Tab-separated table of C-alpha atoms and ligand atoms in Angstrom:
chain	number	residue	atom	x	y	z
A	162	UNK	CA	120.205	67.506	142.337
A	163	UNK	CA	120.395	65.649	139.761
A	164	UNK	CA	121.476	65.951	135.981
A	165	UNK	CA	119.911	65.905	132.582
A	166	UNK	CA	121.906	65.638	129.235
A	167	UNK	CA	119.511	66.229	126.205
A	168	UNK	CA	121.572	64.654	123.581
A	169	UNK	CA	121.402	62.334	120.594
A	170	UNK	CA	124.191	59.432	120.897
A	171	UNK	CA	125.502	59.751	117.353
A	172	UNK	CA	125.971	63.096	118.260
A	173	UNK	CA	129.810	64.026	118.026
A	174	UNK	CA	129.120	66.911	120.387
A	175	UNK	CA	126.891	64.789	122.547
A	176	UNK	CA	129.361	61.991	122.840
A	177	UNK	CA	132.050	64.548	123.590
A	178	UNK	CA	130.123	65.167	126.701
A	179	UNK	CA	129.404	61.562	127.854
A	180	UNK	CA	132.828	60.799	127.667
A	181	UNK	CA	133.317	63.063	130.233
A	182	UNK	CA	130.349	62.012	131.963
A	183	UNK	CA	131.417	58.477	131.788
A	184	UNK	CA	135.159	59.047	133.021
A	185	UNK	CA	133.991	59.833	136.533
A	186	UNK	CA	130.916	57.907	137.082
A	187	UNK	CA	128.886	60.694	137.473
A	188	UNK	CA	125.424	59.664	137.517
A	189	UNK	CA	122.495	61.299	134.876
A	190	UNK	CA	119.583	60.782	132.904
A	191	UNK	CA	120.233	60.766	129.072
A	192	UNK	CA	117.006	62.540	127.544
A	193	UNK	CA	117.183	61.430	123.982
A	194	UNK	CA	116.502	64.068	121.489
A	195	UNK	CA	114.872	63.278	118.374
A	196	UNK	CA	111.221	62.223	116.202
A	197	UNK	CA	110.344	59.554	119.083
A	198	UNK	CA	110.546	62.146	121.954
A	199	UNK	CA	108.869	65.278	121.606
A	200	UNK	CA	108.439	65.776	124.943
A	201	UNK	CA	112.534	66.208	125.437
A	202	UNK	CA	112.981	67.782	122.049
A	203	UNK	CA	109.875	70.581	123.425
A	204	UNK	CA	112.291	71.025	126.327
A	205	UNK	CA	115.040	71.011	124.677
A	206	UNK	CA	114.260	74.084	122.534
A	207	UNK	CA	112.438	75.922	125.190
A	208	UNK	CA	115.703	75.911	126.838
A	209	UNK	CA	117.940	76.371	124.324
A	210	UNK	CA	116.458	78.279	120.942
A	211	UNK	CA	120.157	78.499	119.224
A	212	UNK	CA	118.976	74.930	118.708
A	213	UNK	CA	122.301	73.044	119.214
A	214	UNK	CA	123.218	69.995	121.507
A	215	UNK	CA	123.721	68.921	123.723
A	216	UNK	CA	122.070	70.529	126.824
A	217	UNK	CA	123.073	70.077	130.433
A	218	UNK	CA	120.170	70.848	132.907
A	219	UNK	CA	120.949	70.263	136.455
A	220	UNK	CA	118.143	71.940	138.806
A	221	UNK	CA	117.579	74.893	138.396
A	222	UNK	CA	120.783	75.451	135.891
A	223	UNK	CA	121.388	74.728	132.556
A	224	UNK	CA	125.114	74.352	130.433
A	225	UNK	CA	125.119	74.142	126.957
A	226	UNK	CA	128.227	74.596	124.758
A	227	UNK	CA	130.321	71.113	125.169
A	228	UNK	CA	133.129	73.137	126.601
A	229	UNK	CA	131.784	74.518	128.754
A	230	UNK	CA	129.720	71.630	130.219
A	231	UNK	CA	132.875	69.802	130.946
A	232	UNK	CA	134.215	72.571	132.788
A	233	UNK	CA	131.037	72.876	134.774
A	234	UNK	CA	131.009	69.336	135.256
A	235	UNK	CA	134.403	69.677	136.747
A	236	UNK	CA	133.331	72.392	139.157
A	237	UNK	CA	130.296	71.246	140.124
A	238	UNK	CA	130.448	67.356	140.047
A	239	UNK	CA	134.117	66.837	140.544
A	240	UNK	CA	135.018	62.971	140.526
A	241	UNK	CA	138.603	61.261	140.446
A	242	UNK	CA	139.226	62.241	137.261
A	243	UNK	CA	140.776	66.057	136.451
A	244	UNK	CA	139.597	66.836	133.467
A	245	UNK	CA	140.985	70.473	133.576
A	246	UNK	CA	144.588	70.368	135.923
A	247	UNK	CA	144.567	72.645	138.595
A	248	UNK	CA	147.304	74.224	137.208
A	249	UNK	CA	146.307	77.140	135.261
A	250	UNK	CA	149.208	77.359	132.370
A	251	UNK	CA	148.239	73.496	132.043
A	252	UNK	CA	144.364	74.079	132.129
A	253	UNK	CA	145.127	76.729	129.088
A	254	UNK	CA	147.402	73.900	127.316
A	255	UNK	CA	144.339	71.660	127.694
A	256	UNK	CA	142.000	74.570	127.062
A	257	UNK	CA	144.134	75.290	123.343
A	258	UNK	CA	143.627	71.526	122.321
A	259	UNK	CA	139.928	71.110	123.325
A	260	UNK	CA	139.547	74.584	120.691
A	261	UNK	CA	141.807	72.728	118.063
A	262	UNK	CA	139.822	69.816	117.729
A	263	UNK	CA	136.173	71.537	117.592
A	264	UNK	CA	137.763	74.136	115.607
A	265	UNK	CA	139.991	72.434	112.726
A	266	UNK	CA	138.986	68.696	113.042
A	267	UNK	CA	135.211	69.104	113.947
A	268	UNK	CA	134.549	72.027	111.752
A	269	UNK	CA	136.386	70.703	109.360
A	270	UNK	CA	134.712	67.574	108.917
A	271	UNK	CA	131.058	69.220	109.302
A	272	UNK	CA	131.802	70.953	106.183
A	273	UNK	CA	131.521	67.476	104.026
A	274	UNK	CA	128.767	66.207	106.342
A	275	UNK	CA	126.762	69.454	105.123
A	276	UNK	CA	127.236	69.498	102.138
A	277	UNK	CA	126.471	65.525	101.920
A	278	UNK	CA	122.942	66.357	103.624
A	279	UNK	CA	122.007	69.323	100.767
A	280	UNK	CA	121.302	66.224	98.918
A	281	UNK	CA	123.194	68.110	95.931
A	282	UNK	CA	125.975	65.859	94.695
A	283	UNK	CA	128.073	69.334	93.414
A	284	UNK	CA	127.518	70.603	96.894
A	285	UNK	CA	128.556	67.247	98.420
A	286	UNK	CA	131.947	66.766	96.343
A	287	UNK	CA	132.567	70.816	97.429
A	288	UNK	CA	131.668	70.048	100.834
A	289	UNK	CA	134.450	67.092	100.946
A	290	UNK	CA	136.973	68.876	98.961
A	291	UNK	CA	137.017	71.608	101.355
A	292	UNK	CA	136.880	69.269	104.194
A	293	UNK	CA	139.858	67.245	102.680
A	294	UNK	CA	142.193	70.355	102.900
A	295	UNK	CA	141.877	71.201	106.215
A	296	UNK	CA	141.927	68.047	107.828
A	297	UNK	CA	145.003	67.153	105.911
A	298	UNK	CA	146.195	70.555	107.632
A	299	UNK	CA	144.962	69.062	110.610
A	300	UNK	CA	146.144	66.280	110.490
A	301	UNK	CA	149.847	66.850	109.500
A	302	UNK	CA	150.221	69.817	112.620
A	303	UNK	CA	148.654	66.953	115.190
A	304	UNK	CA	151.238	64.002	114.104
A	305	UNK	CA	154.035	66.262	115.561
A	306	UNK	CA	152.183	67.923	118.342
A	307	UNK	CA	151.258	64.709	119.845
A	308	UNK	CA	154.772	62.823	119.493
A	309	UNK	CA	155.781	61.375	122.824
A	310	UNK	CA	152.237	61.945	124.544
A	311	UNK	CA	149.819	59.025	125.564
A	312	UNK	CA	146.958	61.661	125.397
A	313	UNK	CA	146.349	64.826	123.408
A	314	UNK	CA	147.794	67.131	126.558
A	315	UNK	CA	150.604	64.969	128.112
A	316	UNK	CA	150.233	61.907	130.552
A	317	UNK	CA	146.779	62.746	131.831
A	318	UNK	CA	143.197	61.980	129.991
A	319	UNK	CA	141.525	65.865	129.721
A	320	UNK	CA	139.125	67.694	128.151
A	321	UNK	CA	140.846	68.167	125.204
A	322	UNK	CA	140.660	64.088	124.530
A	323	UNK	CA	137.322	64.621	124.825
A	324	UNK	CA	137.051	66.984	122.372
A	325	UNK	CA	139.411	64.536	120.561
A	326	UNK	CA	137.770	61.344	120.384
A	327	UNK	CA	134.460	62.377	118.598
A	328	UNK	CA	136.351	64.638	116.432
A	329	UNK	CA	139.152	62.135	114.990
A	330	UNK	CA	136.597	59.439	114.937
A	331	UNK	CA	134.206	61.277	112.398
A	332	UNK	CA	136.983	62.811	110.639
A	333	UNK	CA	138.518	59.446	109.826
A	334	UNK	CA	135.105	58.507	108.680
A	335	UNK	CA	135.278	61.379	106.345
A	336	UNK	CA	138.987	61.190	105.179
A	337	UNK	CA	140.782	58.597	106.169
A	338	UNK	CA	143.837	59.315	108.602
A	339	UNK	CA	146.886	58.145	106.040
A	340	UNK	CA	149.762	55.973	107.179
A	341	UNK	CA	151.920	58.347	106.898
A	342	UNK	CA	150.160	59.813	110.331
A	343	UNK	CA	151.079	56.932	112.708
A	344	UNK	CA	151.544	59.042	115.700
A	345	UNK	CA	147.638	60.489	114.990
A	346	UNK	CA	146.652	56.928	113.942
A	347	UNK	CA	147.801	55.620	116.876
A	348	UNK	CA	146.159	58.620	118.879
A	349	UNK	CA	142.962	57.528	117.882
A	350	UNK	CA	142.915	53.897	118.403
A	351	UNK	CA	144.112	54.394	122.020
A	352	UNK	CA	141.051	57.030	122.370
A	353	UNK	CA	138.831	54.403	121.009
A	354	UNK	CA	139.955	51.853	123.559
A	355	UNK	CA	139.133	54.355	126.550
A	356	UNK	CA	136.383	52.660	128.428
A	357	UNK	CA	134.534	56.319	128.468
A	358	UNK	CA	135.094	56.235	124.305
A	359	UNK	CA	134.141	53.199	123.862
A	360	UNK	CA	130.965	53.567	125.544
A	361	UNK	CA	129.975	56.690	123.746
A	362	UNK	CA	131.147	54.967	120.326
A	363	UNK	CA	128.415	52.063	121.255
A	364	UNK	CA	125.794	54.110	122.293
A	365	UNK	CA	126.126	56.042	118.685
A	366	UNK	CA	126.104	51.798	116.976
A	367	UNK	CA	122.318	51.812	116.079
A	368	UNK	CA	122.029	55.326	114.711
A	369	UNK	CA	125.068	54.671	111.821
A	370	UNK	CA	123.168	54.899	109.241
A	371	UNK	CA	122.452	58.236	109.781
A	372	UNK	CA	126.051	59.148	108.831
A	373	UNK	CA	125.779	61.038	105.282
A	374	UNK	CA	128.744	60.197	103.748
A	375	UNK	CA	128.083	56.676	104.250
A	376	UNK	CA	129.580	54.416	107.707
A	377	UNK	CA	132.929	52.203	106.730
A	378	UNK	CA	132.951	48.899	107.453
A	379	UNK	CA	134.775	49.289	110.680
A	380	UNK	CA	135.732	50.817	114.412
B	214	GSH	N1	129.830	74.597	119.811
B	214	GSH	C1	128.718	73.721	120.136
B	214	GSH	C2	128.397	72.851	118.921
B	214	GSH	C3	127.193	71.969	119.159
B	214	GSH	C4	126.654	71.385	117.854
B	214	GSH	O1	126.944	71.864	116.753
B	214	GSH	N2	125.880	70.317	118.000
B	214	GSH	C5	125.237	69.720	116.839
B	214	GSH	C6	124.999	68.239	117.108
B	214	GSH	S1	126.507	67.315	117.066
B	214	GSH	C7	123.912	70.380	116.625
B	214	GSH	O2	123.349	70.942	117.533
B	214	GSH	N3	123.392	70.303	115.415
B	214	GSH	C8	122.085	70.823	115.107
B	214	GSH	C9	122.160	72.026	114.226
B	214	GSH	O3	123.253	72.556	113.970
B	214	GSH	O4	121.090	72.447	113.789
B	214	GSH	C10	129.075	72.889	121.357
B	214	GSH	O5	130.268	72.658	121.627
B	214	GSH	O6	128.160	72.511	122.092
């Protein structure tokens, strides 16, 4: 059977999602969500009336929450690469890190992206203020926790980089990653040179000026 994704591709939640798609191949139909396709978006919320993407359909099933999508897509269209080890105290490691990065770096960088979007400039300096604290937070724990690792869970490419890639590269959009954060800076340029990244990063290109706080110059 095959699968649907009803995403947008500047999506930091969709993209998390395609990378995982894209690391193993696995083939699907991107349904594009947005003014130019009512059709999908009709489908979209029929499915899913929380109103939050993306949404995996595949037959007669449908997967939403990015989590758990990978996971699925692990279960039930395993390729060559694990995304969750086999090794349960592992797959919790990788489960803990996939949670950070929606939690503290996603979260945390929605909160200026909302309050850019009220169109309030109070509400938008707020918004980035509050945003600014915790990804500082963020940032400082990850520059330790990731010492000595290639990827955000040891020598192997997981969910949690996933999670990761999306995450840092909006939040570096938002507040830039200081140099005093090599091991995180570092983090994130080898996540953007990920074939799987890079993909999703292109796919988002067109749709930049969407970004609220305005799109640097850059990546
Ligand atoms: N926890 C959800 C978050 C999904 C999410 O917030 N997606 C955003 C797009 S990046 C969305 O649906 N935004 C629309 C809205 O909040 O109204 C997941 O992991 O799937």
């Amino acid at each position: 059977m095959s699968l649907a994704l009803y995403g947008h591709p500047f999506s930091s939640y969709t993209q998390k999602v395609l990378i995982a798609l894209h690391e193993n191949a696995t083939p699907f139909e991107f349904r594009m969500i947005g003014p130019d396709h009512p059709q999908h978006v009709a489908e979209w919320l029929q499915r899913w009336p929380l109103r939050k993407f993306p949404l995996l359909v595949d037959g007669d099933r449908q997967v939403v929450e990015t989590s758990v999508i990978v996971e699925y897509l692990q279960l039930a269209h395993p390729g060559p690469g694990q995304l969750l080890p086999a090794d349960p105290m592992a797959a919790l490691d990788v489960r803990f890190m996939d949670r950070f990065f929606d939690l503290h770096v996603m979260n945390a960088m929605q909160l200026a992206v909302d309050g850019a979007l009220t169109g309030d400039p109070v509400k938008r300096a707020d918004g980035l203020s509050l945003a600014v604290d915790k990804l500082e937070r963020a940032y400082a724990w990850l520059e330790g926790e990731l010492a000595g690792k290639p990827w955000a869970c040891g020598e192997a490419f997981t969910l949690a980089d996933c999670a990761a890639a999306p995450a840092l590269f909006y939040a570096d959009w938002t507040h830039r990653i200081a140099e005093q954060y090599p091991v995180l800076r570092a983090y994130r340029s080898r996540l953007l040179g990920r074939p799987s990244v890079a993909r999703a990063v292109d796919g988002g290109r067109p749709f930049r000026q969407l970004f609220p706080l305005g799109a640097p110059d850059r990546d």
